[in-house]
C-alpha positions as MATLAB code, in Angstrom:
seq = 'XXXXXXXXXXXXXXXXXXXXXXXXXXXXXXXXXXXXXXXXXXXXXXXXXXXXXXXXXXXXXXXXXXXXXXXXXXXXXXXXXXXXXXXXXXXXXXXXXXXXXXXXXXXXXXXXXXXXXXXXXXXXXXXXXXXXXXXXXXXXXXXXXXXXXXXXXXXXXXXXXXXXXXXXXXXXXXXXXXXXXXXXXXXXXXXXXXXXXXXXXXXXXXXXXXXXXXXXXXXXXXXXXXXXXXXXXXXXXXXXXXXXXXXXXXXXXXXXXXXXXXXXXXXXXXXXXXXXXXXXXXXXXXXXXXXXXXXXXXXXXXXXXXXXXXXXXXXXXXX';
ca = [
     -32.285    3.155   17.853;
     -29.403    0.598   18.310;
     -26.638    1.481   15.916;
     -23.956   -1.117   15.455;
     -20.817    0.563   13.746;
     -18.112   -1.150   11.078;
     -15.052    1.668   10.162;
     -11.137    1.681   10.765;
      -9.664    5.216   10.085;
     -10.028    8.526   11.527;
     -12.718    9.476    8.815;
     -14.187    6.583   10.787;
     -13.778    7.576   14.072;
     -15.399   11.503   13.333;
     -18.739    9.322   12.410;
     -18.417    7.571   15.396;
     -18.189   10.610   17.718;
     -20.755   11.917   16.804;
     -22.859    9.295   16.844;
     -21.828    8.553   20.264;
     -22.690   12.326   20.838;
     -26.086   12.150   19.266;
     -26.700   10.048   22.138;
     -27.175    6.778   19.967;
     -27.272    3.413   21.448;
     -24.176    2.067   20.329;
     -23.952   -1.884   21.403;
     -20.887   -3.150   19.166;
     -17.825   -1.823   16.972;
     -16.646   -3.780   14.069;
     -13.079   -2.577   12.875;
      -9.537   -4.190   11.348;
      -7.503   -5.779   13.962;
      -4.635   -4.452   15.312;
      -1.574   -3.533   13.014;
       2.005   -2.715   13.383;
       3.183    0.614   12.908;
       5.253    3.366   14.371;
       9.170    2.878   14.655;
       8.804   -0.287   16.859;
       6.611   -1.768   14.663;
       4.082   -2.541   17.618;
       0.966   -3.445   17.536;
      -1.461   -0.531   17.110;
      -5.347    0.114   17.548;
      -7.357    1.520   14.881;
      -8.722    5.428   15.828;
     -12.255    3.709   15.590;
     -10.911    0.977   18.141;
      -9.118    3.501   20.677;
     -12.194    5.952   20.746;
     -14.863    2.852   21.657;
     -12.444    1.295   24.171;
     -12.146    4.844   25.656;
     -16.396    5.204   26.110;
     -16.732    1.776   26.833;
     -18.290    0.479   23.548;
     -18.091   -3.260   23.039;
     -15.451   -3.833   20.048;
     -15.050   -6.941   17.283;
     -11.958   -7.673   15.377;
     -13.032  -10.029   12.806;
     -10.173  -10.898    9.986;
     -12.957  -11.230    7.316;
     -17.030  -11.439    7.446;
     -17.453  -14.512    5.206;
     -18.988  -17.740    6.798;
     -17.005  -20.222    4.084;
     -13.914  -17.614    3.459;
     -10.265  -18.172    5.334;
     -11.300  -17.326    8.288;
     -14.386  -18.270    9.476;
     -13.868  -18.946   12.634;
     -13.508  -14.731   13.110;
     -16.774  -14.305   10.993;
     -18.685  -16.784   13.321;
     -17.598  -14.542   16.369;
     -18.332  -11.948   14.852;
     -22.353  -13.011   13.653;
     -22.520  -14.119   17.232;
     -21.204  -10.454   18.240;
     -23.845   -9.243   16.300;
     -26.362  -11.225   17.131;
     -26.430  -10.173   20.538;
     -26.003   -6.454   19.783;
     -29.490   -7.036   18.101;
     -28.596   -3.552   15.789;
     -31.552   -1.919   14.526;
     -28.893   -0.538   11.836;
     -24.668   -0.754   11.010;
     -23.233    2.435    9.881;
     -19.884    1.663    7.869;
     -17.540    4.348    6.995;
     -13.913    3.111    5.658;
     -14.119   -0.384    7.025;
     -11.666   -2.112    4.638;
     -13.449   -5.478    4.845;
     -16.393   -6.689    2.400;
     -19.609   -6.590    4.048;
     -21.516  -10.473    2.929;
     -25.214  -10.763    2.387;
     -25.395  -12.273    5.727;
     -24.484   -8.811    7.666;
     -26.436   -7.195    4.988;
     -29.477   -8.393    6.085;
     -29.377   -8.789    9.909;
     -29.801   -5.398   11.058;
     -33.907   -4.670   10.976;
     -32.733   -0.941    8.488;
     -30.153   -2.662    6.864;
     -26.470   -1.236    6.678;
     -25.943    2.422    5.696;
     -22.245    3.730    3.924;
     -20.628    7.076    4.843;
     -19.002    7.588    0.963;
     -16.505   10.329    0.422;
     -17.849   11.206   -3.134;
     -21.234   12.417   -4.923;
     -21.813    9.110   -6.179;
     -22.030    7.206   -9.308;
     -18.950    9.118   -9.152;
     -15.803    7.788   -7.274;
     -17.387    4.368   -6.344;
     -14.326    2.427   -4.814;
     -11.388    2.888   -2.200;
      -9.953    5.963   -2.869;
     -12.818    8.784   -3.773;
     -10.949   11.635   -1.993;
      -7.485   11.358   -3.776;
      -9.394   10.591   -7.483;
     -11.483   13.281   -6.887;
      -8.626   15.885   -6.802;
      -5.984   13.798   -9.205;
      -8.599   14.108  -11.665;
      -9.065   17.900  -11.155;
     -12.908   17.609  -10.312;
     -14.252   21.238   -9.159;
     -16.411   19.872   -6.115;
     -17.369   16.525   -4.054;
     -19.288   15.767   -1.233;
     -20.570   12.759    0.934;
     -23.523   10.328   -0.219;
     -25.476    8.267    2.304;
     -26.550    5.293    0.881;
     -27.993    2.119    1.521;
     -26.062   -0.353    1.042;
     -26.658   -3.429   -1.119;
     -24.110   -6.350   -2.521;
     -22.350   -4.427   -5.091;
     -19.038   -2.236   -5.111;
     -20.940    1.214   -3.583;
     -23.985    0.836   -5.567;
     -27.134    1.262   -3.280;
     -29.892    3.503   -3.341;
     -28.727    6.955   -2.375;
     -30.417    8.816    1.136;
     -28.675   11.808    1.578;
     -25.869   13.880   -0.854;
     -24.248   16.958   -0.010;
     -22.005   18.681   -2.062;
     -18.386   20.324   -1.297;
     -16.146   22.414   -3.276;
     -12.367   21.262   -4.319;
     -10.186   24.375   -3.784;
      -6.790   24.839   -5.953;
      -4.823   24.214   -2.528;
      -6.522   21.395   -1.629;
      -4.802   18.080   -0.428;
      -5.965   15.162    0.396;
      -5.808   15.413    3.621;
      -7.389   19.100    4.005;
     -10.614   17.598    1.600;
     -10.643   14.008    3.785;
     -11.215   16.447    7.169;
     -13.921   18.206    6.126;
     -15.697   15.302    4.532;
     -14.988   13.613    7.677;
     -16.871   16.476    9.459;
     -19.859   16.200    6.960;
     -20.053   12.219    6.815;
     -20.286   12.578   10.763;
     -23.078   15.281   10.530;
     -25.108   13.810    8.057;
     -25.438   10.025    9.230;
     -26.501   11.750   12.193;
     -29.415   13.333   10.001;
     -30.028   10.098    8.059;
     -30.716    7.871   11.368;
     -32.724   10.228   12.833;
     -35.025   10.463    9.380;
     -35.282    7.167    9.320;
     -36.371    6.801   12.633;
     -39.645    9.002   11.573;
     -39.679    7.517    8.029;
     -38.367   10.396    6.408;
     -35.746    8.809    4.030;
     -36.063    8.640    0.670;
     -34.079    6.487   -1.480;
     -33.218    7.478   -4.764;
     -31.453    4.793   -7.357;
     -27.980    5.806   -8.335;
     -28.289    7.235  -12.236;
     -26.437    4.485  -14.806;
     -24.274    7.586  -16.397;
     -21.861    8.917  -14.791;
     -20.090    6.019  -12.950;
     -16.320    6.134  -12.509;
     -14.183    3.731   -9.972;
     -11.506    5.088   -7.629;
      -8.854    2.026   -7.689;
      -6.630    2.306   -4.424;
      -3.654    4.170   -4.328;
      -0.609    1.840   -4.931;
       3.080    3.354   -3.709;
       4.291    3.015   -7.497;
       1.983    5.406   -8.212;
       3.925    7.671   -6.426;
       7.029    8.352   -8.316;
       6.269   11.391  -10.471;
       6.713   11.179  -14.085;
       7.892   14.525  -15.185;
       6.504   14.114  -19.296;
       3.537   14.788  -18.037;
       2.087   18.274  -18.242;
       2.847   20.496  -15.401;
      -0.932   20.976  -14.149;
      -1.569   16.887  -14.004;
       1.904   16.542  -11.634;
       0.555   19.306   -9.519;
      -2.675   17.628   -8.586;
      -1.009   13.920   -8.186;
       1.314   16.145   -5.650;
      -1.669   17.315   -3.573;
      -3.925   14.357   -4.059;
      -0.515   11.946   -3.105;
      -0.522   13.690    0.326;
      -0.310   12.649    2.903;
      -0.156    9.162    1.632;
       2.101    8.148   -0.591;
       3.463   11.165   -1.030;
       4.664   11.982   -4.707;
       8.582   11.288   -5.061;
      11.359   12.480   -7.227;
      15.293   11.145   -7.304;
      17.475   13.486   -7.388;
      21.402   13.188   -6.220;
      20.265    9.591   -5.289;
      18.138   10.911   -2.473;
      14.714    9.522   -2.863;
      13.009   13.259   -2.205;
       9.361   13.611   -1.298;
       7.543   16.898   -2.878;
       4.624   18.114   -0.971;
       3.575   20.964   -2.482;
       4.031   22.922   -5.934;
       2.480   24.960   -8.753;
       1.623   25.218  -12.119;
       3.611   27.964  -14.134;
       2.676   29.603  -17.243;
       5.311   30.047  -20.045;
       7.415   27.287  -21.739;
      10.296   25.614  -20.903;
      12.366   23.749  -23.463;
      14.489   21.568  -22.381;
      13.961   17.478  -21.322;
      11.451   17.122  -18.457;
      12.462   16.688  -15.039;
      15.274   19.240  -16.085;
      15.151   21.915  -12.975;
      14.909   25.694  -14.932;
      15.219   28.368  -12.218;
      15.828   28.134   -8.585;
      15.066   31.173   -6.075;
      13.491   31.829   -2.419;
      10.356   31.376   -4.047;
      11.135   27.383   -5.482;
      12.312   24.673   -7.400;
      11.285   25.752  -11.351;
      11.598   22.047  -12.977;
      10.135   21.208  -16.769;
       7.428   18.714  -17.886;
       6.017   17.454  -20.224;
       4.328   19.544  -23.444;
       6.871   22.066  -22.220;
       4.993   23.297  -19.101;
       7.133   24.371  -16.214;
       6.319   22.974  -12.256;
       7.409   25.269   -9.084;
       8.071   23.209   -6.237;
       7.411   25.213   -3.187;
       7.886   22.660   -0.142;
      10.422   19.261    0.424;
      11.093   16.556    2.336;
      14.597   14.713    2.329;
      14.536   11.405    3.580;
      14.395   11.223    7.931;
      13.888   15.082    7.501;
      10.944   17.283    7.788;
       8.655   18.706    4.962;
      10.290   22.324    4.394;
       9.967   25.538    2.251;
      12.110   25.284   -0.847;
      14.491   27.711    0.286;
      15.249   26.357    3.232;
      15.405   22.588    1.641;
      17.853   24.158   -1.031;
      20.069   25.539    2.450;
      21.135   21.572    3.088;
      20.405   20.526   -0.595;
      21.507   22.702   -3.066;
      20.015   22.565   -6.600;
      21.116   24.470   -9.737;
      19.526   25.345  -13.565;
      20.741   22.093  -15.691;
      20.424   19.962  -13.014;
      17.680   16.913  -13.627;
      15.644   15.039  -11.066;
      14.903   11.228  -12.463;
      12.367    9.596  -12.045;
];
């Protein structure tokens, strides 16, 4: 089987290494060109690029797929790319660019999506961080065929994983990574015997993961302690939730829910010790902050933060 492959980020790049190890034929890689990053601000290849210029593996980076959209010129290259791969299938995982009717359809299997959810649920850009800002118990990784709407094809293959209380986003994104990898694997080589089954998404049950926006970062402390502490953990590693406090822009990584009541204004910090950083929130709940960054420092236990940037009860952080 000749498996073309579309996907930018490291969750990307896991699917692609083990497709590569599966022994696939793997004639072309579609991925996001080149951007800057790093102090420098250089010019930097995605993972997906850097892994299929390292085995070899023919790569395409079109600006956009669509024939009459700003760029066409980069979409004809890239049919004609395609075109001569002659895929029998495209595997996308985290791409970042639509996918038009016209790649839809060229591949003789059609175009399969590594999702990060247990769809209807979490259709959109950010399933991982929803999943755990919205407190969900458990996740997974649906296989689906794809078709011309926003991560609504038939689904092949669903496996479910739990959400622990600790878990970030970028704990949950590596072993999802692991899974997607594992179970495209199984879905190609079912389909190769006919084994696939595709099962309509059900209508109930359909929520959208919007992408995570930088002003989304900033936490607002009148809202209940348990609701800051999963933005915290679903915010990480990107954007990272923020607080002001001194007029230091400070990034919190990690924290818990307390029980008892504090009353005094949110944001107001209540107790400091080895342990953390007691602050109040909203509905009179009470947040310990456990780990901090300062800004050009490194993330740190609260009571070594508090060594360089002392806190004390009465004190507030603003938002």
């Amino acid at each position: 089987m000749r498996v073309a492959f579309a996907g930018t980020p490291v969750f990307a790049q896991v699917a692609l290494e083990r497709l590569h190890a599966a022994g696939f034929a793997l004639p072309l890689v579609l991925t996001q060109p080149d951007r800057p990053a790093g102090r420098g601000m250089k010019l930097q290849p995605s993972p997906v690029k850097a892994f299929a210029q390292a085995h070899g593996i023919p790569v395409a980076q079109p600006r956009s797929l669509r024939l009459d959209g700003k760029f066409p010129e980069d979409a004809e290259a890239a049919r004609a790319a395609l075109l001569e791969a002659a895929p029998d299938v495209l595997v996308v995982a985290a791409y970042g660019l639509i996918l038009p009717q016209w790649v839809l359809d060229l591949p003789r299997l059609g175009c399969l999506n590594i999702h990060a959810s247990l769809l209807p649920r979490w259709r959109g850009a950010a399933p991982i961080h929803r999943a755990i800002e919205a407190g969900d118990a458990e996740t997974g990784v649906t296989i689906m065929q794809m078709d011309a709407g926003l991560d609504t094809g038939d689904m092949l293959l669903r496996e479910r994983v739990a959400i622990s209380p600790q878990d970030s986003t970028a704990t949950l994104h590596d072993r999802l990574a692991v899974l997607g990898g594992r179970m495209v694997v199984e879905a190609l080589e079912l389909g190769a015997c006919g084994g696939l089954k595709p099962v309509p998404q059900p209508t109930e049950g359909v929520t959208y993961a919007h992408k995570i926006e930088k002003g989304e970062a900033a936490i607002d402390w009148t809202l209940p302690a348990d609701v800051i502490e999963r933005r915290i953990r679903a915010f990480d590693p990107f954007p990272g939730a923020t607080a002001q406090a001194a007029g230091e822009t400070i990034k919190v990584w990690r924290a818990n829910a307390l029980p008892g009541r504090a009353s005094v204004e949110p944001g107001t910090v209540v107790a400091v010790d080895a342990r953390g950083i007691g602050v109040a929130c909203g509905g009179q709940t009470r947040l310990e902050i456990t780990e901090l960054q300062r800004p050009g420092g490194k993330r740190l236990p609260a009571a070594d933060f508090l060594r360089g940037f002392p806190l004390e009860p009465g004190q507030r952080f603003d938002r």
